[in-house]
Amino acid sequence: LTQLFVAEPGAGAPASDRAVRIKQDGGWIWVAVLPLSVTRTAVEVEAGPVTVAVRSGGTGIRVSPDGSVLVRVFHGLALARASGEGAKWERTVRPGEELLVPATGTPGSNRPLTREESEAGWLRWNQQQDMAGYGMPEPK
């Protein structure tokens, strides 16, 4: 039940801003970005109360039915920040960390990755694709 909308850069966007912008209204996605691309955002995902700029590696983003968003960085680096106007927070999420952003938009601290049995196959398949296509680390 994942819903995604891909946006093109606006007419006035600078040529140096080549980030792919995605709006995620529900479900799970996996974003893979070439290793060592940390100097600029390659893919940016707006998911409810959080916008996630994936800088490198493999990041999973899950929007729950209650509106909360779970950002997991399996390898690489992501920058999470408040979506919309008003709220102002920003967090770097490193490999092996996750960030739970409630629908209210104010997250707690980063925490170690959790593993859920129900997503083991999905996770393994995505990590294998990253390894084959981008030279990412072998899944553990």
PDB file of C-alpha atoms in Angstrom:
ATOM      1  CA  LEU A   1       0.000   0.000   0.000  1.00  0.00           C
ATOM      2  CA  THR A   2       2.879   2.353  -0.716  1.00  0.00           C
ATOM      3  CA  GLN A   3       1.991   5.628  -2.417  1.00  0.00           C
ATOM      4  CA  LEU A   4       4.746   7.726  -4.000  1.00  0.00           C
ATOM      5  CA  PHE A   5       4.744  10.916  -6.011  1.00  0.00           C
ATOM      6  CA  VAL A   6       7.888  11.994  -7.865  1.00  0.00           C
ATOM      7  CA  ALA A   7       8.359  15.740  -8.324  1.00  0.00           C
ATOM      8  CA  GLU A   8      10.460  17.476 -10.934  1.00  0.00           C
ATOM      9  CA  PRO A   9      12.612  20.443  -9.899  1.00  0.00           C
ATOM     10  CA  GLY A  10      10.837  23.787 -10.318  1.00  0.00           C
ATOM     11  CA  ALA A  11      11.562  26.018 -13.285  1.00  0.00           C
ATOM     12  CA  GLY A  12      13.739  28.282 -11.131  1.00  0.00           C
ATOM     13  CA  ALA A  13      15.763  25.481  -9.532  1.00  0.00           C
ATOM     14  CA  PRO A  14      19.551  25.776 -10.008  1.00  0.00           C
ATOM     15  CA  ALA A  15      21.226  23.211 -12.271  1.00  0.00           C
ATOM     16  CA  SER A  16      23.307  22.038  -9.281  1.00  0.00           C
ATOM     17  CA  ASP A  17      20.120  20.887  -7.507  1.00  0.00           C
ATOM     18  CA  ARG A  18      19.555  17.510  -9.134  1.00  0.00           C
ATOM     19  CA  ALA A  19      18.009  15.733  -6.162  1.00  0.00           C
ATOM     20  CA  VAL A  20      15.123  13.405  -6.898  1.00  0.00           C
ATOM     21  CA  ARG A  21      12.184  14.554  -4.765  1.00  0.00           C
ATOM     22  CA  ILE A  22       9.582  12.053  -3.642  1.00  0.00           C
ATOM     23  CA  LYS A  23       6.444  12.484  -1.570  1.00  0.00           C
ATOM     24  CA  GLN A  24       5.510   9.313   0.287  1.00  0.00           C
ATOM     25  CA  ASP A  25       1.933   9.140   1.562  1.00  0.00           C
ATOM     26  CA  GLY A  26       2.069   5.631   2.973  1.00  0.00           C
ATOM     27  CA  GLY A  27       3.822   2.271   3.070  1.00  0.00           C
ATOM     28  CA  TRP A  28       7.492   1.308   2.951  1.00  0.00           C
ATOM     29  CA  ILE A  29      10.231   2.384   0.590  1.00  0.00           C
ATOM     30  CA  TRP A  30      13.932   1.665   0.286  1.00  0.00           C
ATOM     31  CA  VAL A  31      16.208   4.388  -1.048  1.00  0.00           C
ATOM     32  CA  ALA A  32      19.645   3.364  -2.351  1.00  0.00           C
ATOM     33  CA  VAL A  33      22.259   5.979  -3.201  1.00  0.00           C
ATOM     34  CA  LEU A  34      25.786   5.330  -4.434  1.00  0.00           C
ATOM     35  CA  PRO A  35      28.367   5.132  -1.634  1.00  0.00           C
ATOM     36  CA  LEU A  36      30.376   8.242  -0.834  1.00  0.00           C
ATOM     37  CA  SER A  37      27.795  10.649  -2.266  1.00  0.00           C
ATOM     38  CA  VAL A  38      27.548  12.480   1.059  1.00  0.00           C
ATOM     39  CA  THR A  39      28.423  15.946  -0.247  1.00  0.00           C
ATOM     40  CA  ARG A  40      24.946  16.521  -1.680  1.00  0.00           C
ATOM     41  CA  THR A  41      21.464  15.112  -1.395  1.00  0.00           C
ATOM     42  CA  ALA A  42      20.732  12.597  -4.154  1.00  0.00           C
ATOM     43  CA  VAL A  43      17.211  11.639  -3.086  1.00  0.00           C
ATOM     44  CA  GLU A  44      14.861  13.542  -0.800  1.00  0.00           C
ATOM     45  CA  VAL A  45      11.698  11.931   0.566  1.00  0.00           C
ATOM     46  CA  GLU A  46       8.926  13.901   2.244  1.00  0.00           C
ATOM     47  CA  ALA A  47       6.963  11.509   4.457  1.00  0.00           C
ATOM     48  CA  GLY A  48       4.412  13.264   6.627  1.00  0.00           C
ATOM     49  CA  PRO A  49       6.155  15.115   9.463  1.00  0.00           C
ATOM     50  CA  VAL A  50       9.703  14.381   8.237  1.00  0.00           C
ATOM     51  CA  THR A  51      11.778  15.018   5.127  1.00  0.00           C
ATOM     52  CA  VAL A  52      14.657  12.584   4.674  1.00  0.00           C
ATOM     53  CA  ALA A  53      17.646  13.556   2.533  1.00  0.00           C
ATOM     54  CA  VAL A  54      19.466  10.331   1.675  1.00  0.00           C
ATOM     55  CA  ARG A  55      23.124  11.123   1.140  1.00  0.00           C
ATOM     56  CA  SER A  56      24.516   7.621   0.551  1.00  0.00           C
ATOM     57  CA  GLY A  57      23.810   3.959   1.205  1.00  0.00           C
ATOM     58  CA  GLY A  58      20.526   2.205   1.927  1.00  0.00           C
ATOM     59  CA  THR A  59      17.742   3.833   3.921  1.00  0.00           C
ATOM     60  CA  GLY A  60      14.300   2.412   4.682  1.00  0.00           C
ATOM     61  CA  ILE A  61      11.356   4.731   5.323  1.00  0.00           C
ATOM     62  CA  ARG A  62       8.051   3.439   6.658  1.00  0.00           C
ATOM     63  CA  VAL A  63       4.893   5.499   7.112  1.00  0.00           C
ATOM     64  CA  SER A  64       2.587   3.828   9.636  1.00  0.00           C
ATOM     65  CA  PRO A  65      -1.212   4.061   9.594  1.00  0.00           C
ATOM     66  CA  ASP A  66      -1.063   6.364  12.658  1.00  0.00           C
ATOM     67  CA  GLY A  67       1.026   8.893  10.674  1.00  0.00           C
ATOM     68  CA  SER A  68       4.323   8.172  12.414  1.00  0.00           C
ATOM     69  CA  VAL A  69       7.421   7.627  10.268  1.00  0.00           C
ATOM     70  CA  LEU A  70      10.294   5.240  10.953  1.00  0.00           C
ATOM     71  CA  VAL A  71      13.583   6.158   9.253  1.00  0.00           C
ATOM     72  CA  ARG A  72      16.219   3.395   9.252  1.00  0.00           C
ATOM     73  CA  VAL A  73      19.743   3.759   7.898  1.00  0.00           C
ATOM     74  CA  PHE A  74      21.197   0.334   7.187  1.00  0.00           C
ATOM     75  CA  HIS A  75      24.359   1.672   5.555  1.00  0.00           C
ATOM     76  CA  GLY A  76      25.311   5.152   4.453  1.00  0.00           C
ATOM     77  CA  LEU A  77      23.975   8.423   5.814  1.00  0.00           C
ATOM     78  CA  ALA A  78      20.684  10.324   5.905  1.00  0.00           C
ATOM     79  CA  LEU A  79      19.619  13.703   7.187  1.00  0.00           C
ATOM     80  CA  ALA A  80      16.118  13.953   8.690  1.00  0.00           C
ATOM     81  CA  ARG A  81      14.413  17.301   9.252  1.00  0.00           C
ATOM     82  CA  ALA A  82      10.977  18.662  10.042  1.00  0.00           C
ATOM     83  CA  SER A  83       8.599  18.883   7.073  1.00  0.00           C
ATOM     84  CA  GLY A  84       6.562  21.995   6.525  1.00  0.00           C
ATOM     85  CA  GLU A  85       6.747  25.319   8.252  1.00  0.00           C
ATOM     86  CA  GLY A  86       6.905  26.029  11.959  1.00  0.00           C
ATOM     87  CA  ALA A  87       8.679  22.994  13.419  1.00  0.00           C
ATOM     88  CA  LYS A  88      12.450  23.236  13.353  1.00  0.00           C
ATOM     89  CA  TRP A  89      14.594  20.214  14.047  1.00  0.00           C
ATOM     90  CA  GLU A  90      17.229  18.278  12.120  1.00  0.00           C
ATOM     91  CA  ARG A  91      19.017  14.991  12.838  1.00  0.00           C
ATOM     92  CA  THR A  92      21.777  13.046  11.145  1.00  0.00           C
ATOM     93  CA  VAL A  93      20.936   9.333  11.045  1.00  0.00           C
ATOM     94  CA  ARG A  94      24.011   7.138  10.730  1.00  0.00           C
ATOM     95  CA  PRO A  95      24.469   3.480   9.754  1.00  0.00           C
ATOM     96  CA  GLY A  96      22.852   1.145  12.261  1.00  0.00           C
ATOM     97  CA  GLU A  97      20.500   3.837  13.590  1.00  0.00           C
ATOM     98  CA  GLU A  98      16.816   4.588  13.279  1.00  0.00           C
ATOM     99  CA  LEU A  99      14.649   7.576  14.101  1.00  0.00           C
ATOM    100  CA  LEU A 100      10.967   7.375  14.962  1.00  0.00           C
ATOM    101  CA  VAL A 101       9.075  10.549  14.092  1.00  0.00           C
ATOM    102  CA  PRO A 102       5.560  10.613  15.576  1.00  0.00           C
ATOM    103  CA  ALA A 103       2.712  12.219  13.648  1.00  0.00           C
ATOM    104  CA  THR A 104       3.083  15.243  15.967  1.00  0.00           C
ATOM    105  CA  GLY A 105       6.473  15.761  14.323  1.00  0.00           C
ATOM    106  CA  THR A 106       8.846  15.920  17.306  1.00  0.00           C
ATOM    107  CA  PRO A 107      11.132  12.862  17.337  1.00  0.00           C
ATOM    108  CA  GLY A 108      12.975  11.335  20.234  1.00  0.00           C
ATOM    109  CA  SER A 109      16.660  10.495  20.044  1.00  0.00           C
ATOM    110  CA  ASN A 110      18.209   8.236  17.438  1.00  0.00           C
ATOM    111  CA  ARG A 111      18.283   4.615  18.588  1.00  0.00           C
ATOM    112  CA  PRO A 112      19.911   1.366  17.423  1.00  0.00           C
ATOM    113  CA  LEU A 113      18.221  -0.398  14.497  1.00  0.00           C
ATOM    114  CA  THR A 114      15.465  -2.818  15.361  1.00  0.00           C
ATOM    115  CA  ARG A 115      14.737  -5.907  13.287  1.00  0.00           C
ATOM    116  CA  GLU A 116      11.227  -7.141  12.632  1.00  0.00           C
ATOM    117  CA  GLU A 117      10.571 -10.697  11.489  1.00  0.00           C
ATOM    118  CA  SER A 118       7.774  -9.550   9.163  1.00  0.00           C
ATOM    119  CA  GLU A 119      10.163  -7.503   7.020  1.00  0.00           C
ATOM    120  CA  ALA A 120      13.196  -9.818   6.973  1.00  0.00           C
ATOM    121  CA  GLY A 121      12.686 -10.938   3.350  1.00  0.00           C
ATOM    122  CA  TRP A 122      12.044  -7.398   2.091  1.00  0.00           C
ATOM    123  CA  LEU A 123      15.131  -6.103   3.868  1.00  0.00           C
ATOM    124  CA  ARG A 124      17.364  -8.938   2.636  1.00  0.00           C
ATOM    125  CA  TRP A 125      16.229  -8.480  -0.998  1.00  0.00           C
ATOM    126  CA  ASN A 126      16.919  -4.719  -0.927  1.00  0.00           C
ATOM    127  CA  GLN A 127      20.356  -5.177   0.613  1.00  0.00           C
ATOM    128  CA  GLN A 128      21.239  -7.812  -2.002  1.00  0.00           C
ATOM    129  CA  GLN A 129      20.191  -5.387  -4.758  1.00  0.00           C
ATOM    130  CA  ASP A 130      22.372  -2.667  -3.214  1.00  0.00           C
ATOM    131  CA  MET A 131      25.326  -5.062  -3.046  1.00  0.00           C
ATOM    132  CA  ALA A 132      24.935  -6.176  -6.676  1.00  0.00           C
ATOM    133  CA  GLY A 133      24.130  -2.785  -8.175  1.00  0.00           C
ATOM    134  CA  TYR A 134      26.086  -0.312  -6.087  1.00  0.00           C
ATOM    135  CA  GLY A 135      28.821  -2.273  -4.343  1.00  0.00           C
ATOM    136  CA  MET A 136      27.247  -1.799  -0.916  1.00  0.00           C
ATOM    137  CA  PRO A 137      28.303  -3.953   2.036  1.00  0.00           C
ATOM    138  CA  GLU A 138      27.145  -7.569   2.112  1.00  0.00           C
ATOM    139  CA  PRO A 139      23.935  -8.044   4.144  1.00  0.00           C
ATOM    140  CA  LYS A 140      24.447  -9.458   7.645  1.00  0.00           C
TER     141      LYS A 140
END
